[in-house]
PDB file of C-alpha atoms in Angstrom:
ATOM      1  CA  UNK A1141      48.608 -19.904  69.516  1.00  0.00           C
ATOM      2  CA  UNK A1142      51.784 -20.080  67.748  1.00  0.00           C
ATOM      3  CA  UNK A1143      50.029 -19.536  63.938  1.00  0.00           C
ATOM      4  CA  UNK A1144      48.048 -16.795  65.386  1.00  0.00           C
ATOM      5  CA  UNK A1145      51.147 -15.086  66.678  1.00  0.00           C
ATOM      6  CA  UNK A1146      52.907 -15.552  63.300  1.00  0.00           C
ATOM      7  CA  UNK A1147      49.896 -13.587  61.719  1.00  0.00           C
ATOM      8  CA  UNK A1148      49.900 -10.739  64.271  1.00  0.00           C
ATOM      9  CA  UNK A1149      53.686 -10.509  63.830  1.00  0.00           C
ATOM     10  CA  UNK A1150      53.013 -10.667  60.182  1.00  0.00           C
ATOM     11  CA  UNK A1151      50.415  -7.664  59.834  1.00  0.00           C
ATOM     12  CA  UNK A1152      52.572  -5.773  62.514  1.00  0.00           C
ATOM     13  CA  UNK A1153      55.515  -6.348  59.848  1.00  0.00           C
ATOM     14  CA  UNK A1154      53.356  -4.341  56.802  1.00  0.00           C
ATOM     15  CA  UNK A1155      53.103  -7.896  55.457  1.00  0.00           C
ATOM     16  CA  UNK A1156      49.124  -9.360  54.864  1.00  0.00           C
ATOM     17  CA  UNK A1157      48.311 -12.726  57.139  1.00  0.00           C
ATOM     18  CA  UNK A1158      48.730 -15.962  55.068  1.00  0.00           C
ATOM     19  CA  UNK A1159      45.581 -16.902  53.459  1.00  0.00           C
ATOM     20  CA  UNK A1160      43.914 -19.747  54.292  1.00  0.00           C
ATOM     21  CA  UNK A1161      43.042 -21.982  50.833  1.00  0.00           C
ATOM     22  CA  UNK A1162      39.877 -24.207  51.455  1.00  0.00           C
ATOM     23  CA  UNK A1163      39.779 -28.046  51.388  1.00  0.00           C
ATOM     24  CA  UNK A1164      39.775 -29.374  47.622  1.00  0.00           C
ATOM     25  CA  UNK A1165      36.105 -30.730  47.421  1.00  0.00           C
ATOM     26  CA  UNK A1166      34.972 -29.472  44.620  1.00  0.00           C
ATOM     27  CA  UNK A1167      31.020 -28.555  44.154  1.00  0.00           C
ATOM     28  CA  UNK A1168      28.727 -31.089  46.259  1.00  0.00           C
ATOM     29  CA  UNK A1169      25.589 -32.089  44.392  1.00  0.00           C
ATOM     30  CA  UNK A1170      23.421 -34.656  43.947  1.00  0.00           C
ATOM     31  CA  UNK A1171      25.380 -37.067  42.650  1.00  0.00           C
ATOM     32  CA  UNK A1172      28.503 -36.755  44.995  1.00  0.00           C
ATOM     33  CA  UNK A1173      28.379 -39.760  47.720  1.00  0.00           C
ATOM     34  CA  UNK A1174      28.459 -39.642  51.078  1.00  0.00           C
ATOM     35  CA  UNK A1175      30.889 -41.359  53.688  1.00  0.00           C
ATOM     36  CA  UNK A1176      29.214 -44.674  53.139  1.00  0.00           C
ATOM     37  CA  UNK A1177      29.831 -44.498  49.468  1.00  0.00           C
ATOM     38  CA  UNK A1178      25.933 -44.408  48.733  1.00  0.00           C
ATOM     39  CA  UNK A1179      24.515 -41.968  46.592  1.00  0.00           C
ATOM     40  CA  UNK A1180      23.971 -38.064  48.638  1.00  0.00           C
ATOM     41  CA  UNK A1181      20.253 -37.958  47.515  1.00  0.00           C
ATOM     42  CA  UNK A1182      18.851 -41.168  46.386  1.00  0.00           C
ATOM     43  CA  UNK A1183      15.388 -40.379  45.633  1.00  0.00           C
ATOM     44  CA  UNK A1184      16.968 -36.624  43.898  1.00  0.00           C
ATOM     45  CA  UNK A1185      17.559 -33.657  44.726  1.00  0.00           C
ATOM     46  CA  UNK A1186      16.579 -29.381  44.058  1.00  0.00           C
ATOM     47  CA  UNK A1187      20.337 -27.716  43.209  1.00  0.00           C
ATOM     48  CA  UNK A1188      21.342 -25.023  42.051  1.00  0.00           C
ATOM     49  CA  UNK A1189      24.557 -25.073  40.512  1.00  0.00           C
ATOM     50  CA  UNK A1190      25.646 -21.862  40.052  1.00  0.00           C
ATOM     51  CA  UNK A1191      25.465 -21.020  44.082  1.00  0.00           C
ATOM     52  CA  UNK A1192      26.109 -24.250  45.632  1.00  0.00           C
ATOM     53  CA  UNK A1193      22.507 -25.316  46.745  1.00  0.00           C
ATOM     54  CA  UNK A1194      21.082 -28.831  47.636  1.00  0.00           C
ATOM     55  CA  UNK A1195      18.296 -29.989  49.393  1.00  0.00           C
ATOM     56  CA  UNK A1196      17.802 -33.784  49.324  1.00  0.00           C
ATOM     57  CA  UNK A1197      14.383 -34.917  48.164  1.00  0.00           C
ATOM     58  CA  UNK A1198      11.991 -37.098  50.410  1.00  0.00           C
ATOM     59  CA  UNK A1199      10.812 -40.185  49.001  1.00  0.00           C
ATOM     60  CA  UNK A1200       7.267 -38.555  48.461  1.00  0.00           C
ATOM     61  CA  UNK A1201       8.726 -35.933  46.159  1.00  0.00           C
ATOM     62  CA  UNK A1202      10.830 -37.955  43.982  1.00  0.00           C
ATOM     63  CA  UNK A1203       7.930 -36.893  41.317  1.00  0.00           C
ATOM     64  CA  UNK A1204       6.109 -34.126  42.305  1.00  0.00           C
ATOM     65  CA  UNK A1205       4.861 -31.712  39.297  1.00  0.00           C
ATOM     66  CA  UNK A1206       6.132 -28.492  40.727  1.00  0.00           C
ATOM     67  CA  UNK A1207      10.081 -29.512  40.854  1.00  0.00           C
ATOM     68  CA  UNK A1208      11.333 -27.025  38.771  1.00  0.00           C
ATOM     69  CA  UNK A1209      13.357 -28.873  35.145  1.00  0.00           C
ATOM     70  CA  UNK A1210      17.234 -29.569  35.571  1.00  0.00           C
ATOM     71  CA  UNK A1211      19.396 -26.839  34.781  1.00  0.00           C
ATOM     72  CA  UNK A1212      20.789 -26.830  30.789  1.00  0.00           C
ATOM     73  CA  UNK A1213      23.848 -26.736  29.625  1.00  0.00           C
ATOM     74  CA  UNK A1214      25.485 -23.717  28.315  1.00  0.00           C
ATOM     75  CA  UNK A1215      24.864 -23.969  24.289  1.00  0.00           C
ATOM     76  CA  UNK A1216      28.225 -24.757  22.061  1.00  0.00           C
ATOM     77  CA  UNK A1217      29.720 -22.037  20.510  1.00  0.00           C
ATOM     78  CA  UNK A1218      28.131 -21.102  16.615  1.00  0.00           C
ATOM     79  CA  UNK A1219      31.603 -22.391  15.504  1.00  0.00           C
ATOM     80  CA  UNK A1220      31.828 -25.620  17.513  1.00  0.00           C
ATOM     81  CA  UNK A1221      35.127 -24.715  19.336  1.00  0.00           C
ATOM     82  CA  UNK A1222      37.119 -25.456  16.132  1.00  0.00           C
ATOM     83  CA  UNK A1223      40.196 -23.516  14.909  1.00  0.00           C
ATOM     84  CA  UNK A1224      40.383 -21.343  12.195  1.00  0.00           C
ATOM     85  CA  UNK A1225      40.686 -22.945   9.056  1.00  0.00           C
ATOM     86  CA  UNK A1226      44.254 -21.933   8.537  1.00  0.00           C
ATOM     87  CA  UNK A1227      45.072 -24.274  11.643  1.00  0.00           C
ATOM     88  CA  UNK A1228      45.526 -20.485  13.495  1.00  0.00           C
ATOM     89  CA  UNK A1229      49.211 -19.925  12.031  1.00  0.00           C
ATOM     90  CA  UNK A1230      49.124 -16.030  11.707  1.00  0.00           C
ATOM     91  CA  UNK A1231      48.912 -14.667   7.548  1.00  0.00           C
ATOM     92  CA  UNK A1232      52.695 -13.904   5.775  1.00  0.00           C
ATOM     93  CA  UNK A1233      51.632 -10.687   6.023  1.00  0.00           C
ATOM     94  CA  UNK A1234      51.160  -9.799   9.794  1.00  0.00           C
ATOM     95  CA  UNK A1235      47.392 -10.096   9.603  1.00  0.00           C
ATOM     96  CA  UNK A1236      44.874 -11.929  12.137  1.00  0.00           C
ATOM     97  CA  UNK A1237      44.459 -15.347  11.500  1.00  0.00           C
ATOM     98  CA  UNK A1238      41.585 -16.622   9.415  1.00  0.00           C
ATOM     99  CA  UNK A1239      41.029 -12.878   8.671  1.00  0.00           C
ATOM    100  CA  UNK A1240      39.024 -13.188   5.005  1.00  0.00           C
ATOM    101  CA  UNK A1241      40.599  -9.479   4.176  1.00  0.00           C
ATOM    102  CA  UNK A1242      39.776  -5.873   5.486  1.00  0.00           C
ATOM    103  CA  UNK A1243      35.852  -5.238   5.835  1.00  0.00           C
ATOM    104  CA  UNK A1244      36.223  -1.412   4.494  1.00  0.00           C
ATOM    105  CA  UNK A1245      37.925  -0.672   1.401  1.00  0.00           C
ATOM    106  CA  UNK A1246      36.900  -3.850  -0.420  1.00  0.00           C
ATOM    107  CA  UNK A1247      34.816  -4.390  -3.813  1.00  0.00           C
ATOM    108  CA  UNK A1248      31.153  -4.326  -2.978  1.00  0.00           C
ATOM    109  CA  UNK A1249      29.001  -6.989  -3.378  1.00  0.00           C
ATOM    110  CA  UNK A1250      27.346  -6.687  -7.248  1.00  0.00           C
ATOM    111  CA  UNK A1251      24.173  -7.815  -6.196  1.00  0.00           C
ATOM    112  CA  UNK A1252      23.120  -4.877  -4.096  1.00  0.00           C
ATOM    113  CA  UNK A1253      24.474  -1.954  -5.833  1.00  0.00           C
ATOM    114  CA  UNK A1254      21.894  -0.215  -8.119  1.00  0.00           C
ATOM    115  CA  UNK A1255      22.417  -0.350 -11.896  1.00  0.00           C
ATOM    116  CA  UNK A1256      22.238   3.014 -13.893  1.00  0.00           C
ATOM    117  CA  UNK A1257      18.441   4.331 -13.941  1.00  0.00           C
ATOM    118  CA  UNK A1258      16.642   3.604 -17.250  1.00  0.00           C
ATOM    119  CA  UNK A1259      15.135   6.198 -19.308  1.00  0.00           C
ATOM    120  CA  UNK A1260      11.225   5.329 -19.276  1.00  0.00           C
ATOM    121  CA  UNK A1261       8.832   6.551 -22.400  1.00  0.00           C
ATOM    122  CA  UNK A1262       5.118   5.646 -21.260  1.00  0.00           C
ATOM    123  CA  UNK A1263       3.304   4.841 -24.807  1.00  0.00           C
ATOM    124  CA  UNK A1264      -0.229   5.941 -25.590  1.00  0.00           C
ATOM    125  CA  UNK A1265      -2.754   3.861 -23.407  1.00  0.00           C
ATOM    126  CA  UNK A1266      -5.598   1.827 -24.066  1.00  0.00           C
ATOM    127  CA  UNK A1267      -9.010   2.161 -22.659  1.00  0.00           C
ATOM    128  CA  UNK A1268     -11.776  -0.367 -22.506  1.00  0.00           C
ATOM    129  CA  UNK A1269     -15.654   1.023 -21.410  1.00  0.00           C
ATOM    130  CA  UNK A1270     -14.830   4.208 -22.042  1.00  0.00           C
ATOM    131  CA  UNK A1271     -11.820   6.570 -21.108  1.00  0.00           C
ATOM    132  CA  UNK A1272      -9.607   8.257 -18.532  1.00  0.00           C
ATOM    133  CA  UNK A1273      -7.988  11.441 -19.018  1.00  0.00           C
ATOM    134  CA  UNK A1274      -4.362  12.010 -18.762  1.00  0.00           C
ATOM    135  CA  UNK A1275      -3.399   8.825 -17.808  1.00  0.00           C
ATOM    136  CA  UNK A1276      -0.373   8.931 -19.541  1.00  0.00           C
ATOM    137  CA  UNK A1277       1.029  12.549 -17.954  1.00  0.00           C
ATOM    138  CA  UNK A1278       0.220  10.811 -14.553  1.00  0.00           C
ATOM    139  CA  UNK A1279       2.177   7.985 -15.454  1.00  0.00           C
ATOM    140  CA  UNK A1280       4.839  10.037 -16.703  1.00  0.00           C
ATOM    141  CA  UNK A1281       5.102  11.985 -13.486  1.00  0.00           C
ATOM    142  CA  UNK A1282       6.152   8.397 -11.500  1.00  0.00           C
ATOM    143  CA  UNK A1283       9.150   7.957 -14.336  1.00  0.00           C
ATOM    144  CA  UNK A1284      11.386   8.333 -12.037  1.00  0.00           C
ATOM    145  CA  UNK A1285       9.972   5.696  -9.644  1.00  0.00           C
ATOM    146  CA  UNK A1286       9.510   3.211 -12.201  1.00  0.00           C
ATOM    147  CA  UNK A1287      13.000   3.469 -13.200  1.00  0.00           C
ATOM    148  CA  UNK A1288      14.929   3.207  -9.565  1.00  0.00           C
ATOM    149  CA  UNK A1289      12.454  -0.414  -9.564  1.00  0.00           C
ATOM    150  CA  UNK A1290      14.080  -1.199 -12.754  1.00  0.00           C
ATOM    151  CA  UNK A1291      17.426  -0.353 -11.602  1.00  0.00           C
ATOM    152  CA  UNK A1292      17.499  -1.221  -7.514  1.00  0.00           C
ATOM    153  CA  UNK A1293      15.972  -5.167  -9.159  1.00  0.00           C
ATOM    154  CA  UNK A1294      18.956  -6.166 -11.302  1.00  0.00           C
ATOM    155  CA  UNK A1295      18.499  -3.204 -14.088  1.00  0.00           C
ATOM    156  CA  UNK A1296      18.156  -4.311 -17.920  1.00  0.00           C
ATOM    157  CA  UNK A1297      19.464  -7.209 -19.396  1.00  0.00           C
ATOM    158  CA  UNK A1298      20.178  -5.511 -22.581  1.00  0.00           C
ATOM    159  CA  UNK A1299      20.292  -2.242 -24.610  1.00  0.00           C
ATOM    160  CA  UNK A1300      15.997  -1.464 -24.425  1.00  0.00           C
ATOM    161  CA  UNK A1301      13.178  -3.253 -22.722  1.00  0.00           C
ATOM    162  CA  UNK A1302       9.891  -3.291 -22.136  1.00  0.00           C
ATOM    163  CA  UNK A1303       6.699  -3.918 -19.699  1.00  0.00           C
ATOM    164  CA  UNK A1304       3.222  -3.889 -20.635  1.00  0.00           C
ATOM    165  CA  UNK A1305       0.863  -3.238 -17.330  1.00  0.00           C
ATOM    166  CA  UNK A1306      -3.032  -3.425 -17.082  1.00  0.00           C
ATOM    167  CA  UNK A1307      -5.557  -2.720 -14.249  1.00  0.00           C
ATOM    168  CA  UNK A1308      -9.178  -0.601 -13.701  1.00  0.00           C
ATOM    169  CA  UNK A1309     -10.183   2.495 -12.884  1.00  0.00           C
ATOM    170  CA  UNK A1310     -13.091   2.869 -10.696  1.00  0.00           C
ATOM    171  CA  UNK A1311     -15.169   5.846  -9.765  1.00  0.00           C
ATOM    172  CA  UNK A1312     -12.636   6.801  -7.047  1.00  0.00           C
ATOM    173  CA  UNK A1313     -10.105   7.417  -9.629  1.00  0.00           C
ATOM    174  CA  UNK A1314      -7.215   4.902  -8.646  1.00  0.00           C
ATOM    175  CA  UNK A1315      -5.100   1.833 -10.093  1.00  0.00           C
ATOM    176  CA  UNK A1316      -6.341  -1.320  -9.120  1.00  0.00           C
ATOM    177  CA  UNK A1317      -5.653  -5.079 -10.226  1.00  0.00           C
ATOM    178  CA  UNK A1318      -2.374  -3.895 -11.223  1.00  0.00           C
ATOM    179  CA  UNK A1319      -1.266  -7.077 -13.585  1.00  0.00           C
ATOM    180  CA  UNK A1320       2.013  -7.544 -15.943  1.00  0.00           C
ATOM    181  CA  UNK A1321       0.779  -8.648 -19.232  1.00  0.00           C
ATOM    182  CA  UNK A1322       4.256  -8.549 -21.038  1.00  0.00           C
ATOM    183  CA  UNK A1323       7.927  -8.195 -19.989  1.00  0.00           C
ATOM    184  CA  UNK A1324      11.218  -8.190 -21.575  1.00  0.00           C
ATOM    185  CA  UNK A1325      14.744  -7.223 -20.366  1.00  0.00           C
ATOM    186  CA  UNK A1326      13.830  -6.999 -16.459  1.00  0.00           C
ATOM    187  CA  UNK A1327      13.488  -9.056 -13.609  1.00  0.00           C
ATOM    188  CA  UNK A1328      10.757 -10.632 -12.146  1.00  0.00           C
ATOM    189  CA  UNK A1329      11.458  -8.165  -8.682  1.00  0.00           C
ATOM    190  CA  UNK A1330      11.487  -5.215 -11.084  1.00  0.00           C
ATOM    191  CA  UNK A1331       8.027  -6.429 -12.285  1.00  0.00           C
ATOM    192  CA  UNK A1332       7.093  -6.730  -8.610  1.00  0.00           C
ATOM    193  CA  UNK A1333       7.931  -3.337  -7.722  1.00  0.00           C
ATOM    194  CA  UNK A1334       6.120  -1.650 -10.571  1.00  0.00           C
ATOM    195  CA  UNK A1335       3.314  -3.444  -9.699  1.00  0.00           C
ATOM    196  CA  UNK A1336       3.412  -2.500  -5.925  1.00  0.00           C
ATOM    197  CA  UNK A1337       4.631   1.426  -7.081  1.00  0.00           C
ATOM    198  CA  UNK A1338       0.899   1.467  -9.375  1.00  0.00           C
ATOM    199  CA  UNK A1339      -1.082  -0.361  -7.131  1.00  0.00           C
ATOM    200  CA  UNK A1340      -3.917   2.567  -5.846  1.00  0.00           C
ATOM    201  CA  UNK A1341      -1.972   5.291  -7.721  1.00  0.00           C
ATOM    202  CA  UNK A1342      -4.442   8.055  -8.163  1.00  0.00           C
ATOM    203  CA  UNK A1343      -5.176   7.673 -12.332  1.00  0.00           C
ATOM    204  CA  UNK A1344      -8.110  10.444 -12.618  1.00  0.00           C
ATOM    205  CA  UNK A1345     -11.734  10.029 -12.795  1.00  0.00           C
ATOM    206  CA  UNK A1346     -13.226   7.602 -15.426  1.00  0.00           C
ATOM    207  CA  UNK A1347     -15.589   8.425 -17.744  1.00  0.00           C
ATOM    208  CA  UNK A1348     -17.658   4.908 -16.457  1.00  0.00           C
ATOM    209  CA  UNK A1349     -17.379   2.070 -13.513  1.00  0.00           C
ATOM    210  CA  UNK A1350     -14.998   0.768 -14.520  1.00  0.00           C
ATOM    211  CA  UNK A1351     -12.733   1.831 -17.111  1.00  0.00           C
ATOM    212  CA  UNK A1352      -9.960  -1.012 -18.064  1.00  0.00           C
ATOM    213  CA  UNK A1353      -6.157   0.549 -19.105  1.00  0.00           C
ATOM    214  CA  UNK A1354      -3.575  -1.053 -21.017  1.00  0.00           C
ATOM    215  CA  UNK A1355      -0.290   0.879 -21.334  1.00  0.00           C
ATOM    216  CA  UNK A1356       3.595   0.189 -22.348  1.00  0.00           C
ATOM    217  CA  UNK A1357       6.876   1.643 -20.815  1.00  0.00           C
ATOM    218  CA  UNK A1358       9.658   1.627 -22.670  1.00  0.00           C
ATOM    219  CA  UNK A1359      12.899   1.249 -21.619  1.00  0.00           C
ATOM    220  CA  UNK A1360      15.951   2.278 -22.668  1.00  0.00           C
ATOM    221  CA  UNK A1361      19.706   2.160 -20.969  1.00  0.00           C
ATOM    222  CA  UNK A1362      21.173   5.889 -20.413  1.00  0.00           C
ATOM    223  CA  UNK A1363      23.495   6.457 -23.141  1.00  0.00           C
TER     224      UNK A1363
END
């Protein structure tokens, strides 16, 4: 009577009523024993951690097939819980620790800006069983394309190069078998790309079924 007349004077004071801590017990699980010192749950036991939960198992269900798997543990951190490689001492300069440098404002990375666009010359092609008109002005009309695969894979190696490209033209009038004969002064992505940018291009109607074309770009670096 005398504790619950201390809190009632308490609240009547403004003051809040002392708080009552619980017992340190920590969790109770499986594994915690009981007064005897034996084991809680000797054949196991269904918990859940997170909210407190245990039921004790019977001895017919130490195996049963529905039991649900143990809980897993939380996975490490990506960096393993280890400190910065400076040892976390903060930078002369004021910055955060293990900071590699600001993210904006920097160089950019060389490998994934675009070199300068090439200028492209397609040469005269060369037909086999018979002909297709204009190739050459259709080709010229994806200069521009061919170039940006030239210069967004690694640009030219030198001053000039070349690519020499072959494939047929069937009665529906498009590129197909796109192959790379010859190549000098690009990569092998460039030469991927110009074979993906000509691959079912329209070409024009062939004069047979099928008509085989064998052209060269040239390539020059913009002065």
């Amino acid at each position: 009577m005398g504790a619950v007349g201390a809190c009632v004077g308490a609240v009547a004071e403004g003051g809040a009523p002392p708080r009552q801590e619980p017992p340190d017990q920590g969790w109770i699980t499986a594994a915690t024993p009981d007064a005897g010192g034996a084991p809680r749950c000797p054949h196991g036991a269904l918990e859940d951690p997170h909210r407190g939960f245990v039921r004790c198992l019977e001895p017919g269900e130490a195996d049963a097939g529905w039991l649900p798997p143990s809980p897993q543990p939380e996975p490490p951190p990506p960096d393993g819980g280890a400190p910065p490689p400076d040892g976390g001492a903060p930078p002369p300069d004021g910055g955060v620790p293990g900071d590699a440098g600001p993210i904006d404002g920097g160089v950019p990375d060389a490998s994934i800006v675009s070199a300068p666009l090439p200028l492209v010359e397609v040469k005269e092609p060369e037909f086999m069983n018979g002909d297709v008109p204009n190739v050459a002005k259709r080709l010229e009309k994806v200069a521009p394309d061919l170039a940006k695969c030239v210069a967004d894979n690694g640009g030219l190696s030198g001053a000039s190069g070349s690519i020499k490209v072959q494939f047929l033209v069937r009665v529906r009038g498009r590129a197909e078998g796109v192959e790379i004969l010859d190549s000098r002064g690009i990569t092998s992505d460039a030469q991927r790309c110009i074979r993906q940018l000509l691959k079912n291009k329209p070409i024009g109607t062939p004069s047979a079924d099928p008509v085989g074309v064998t052209v060269s770009l040239s390539l020059r670096a913009p002065k």
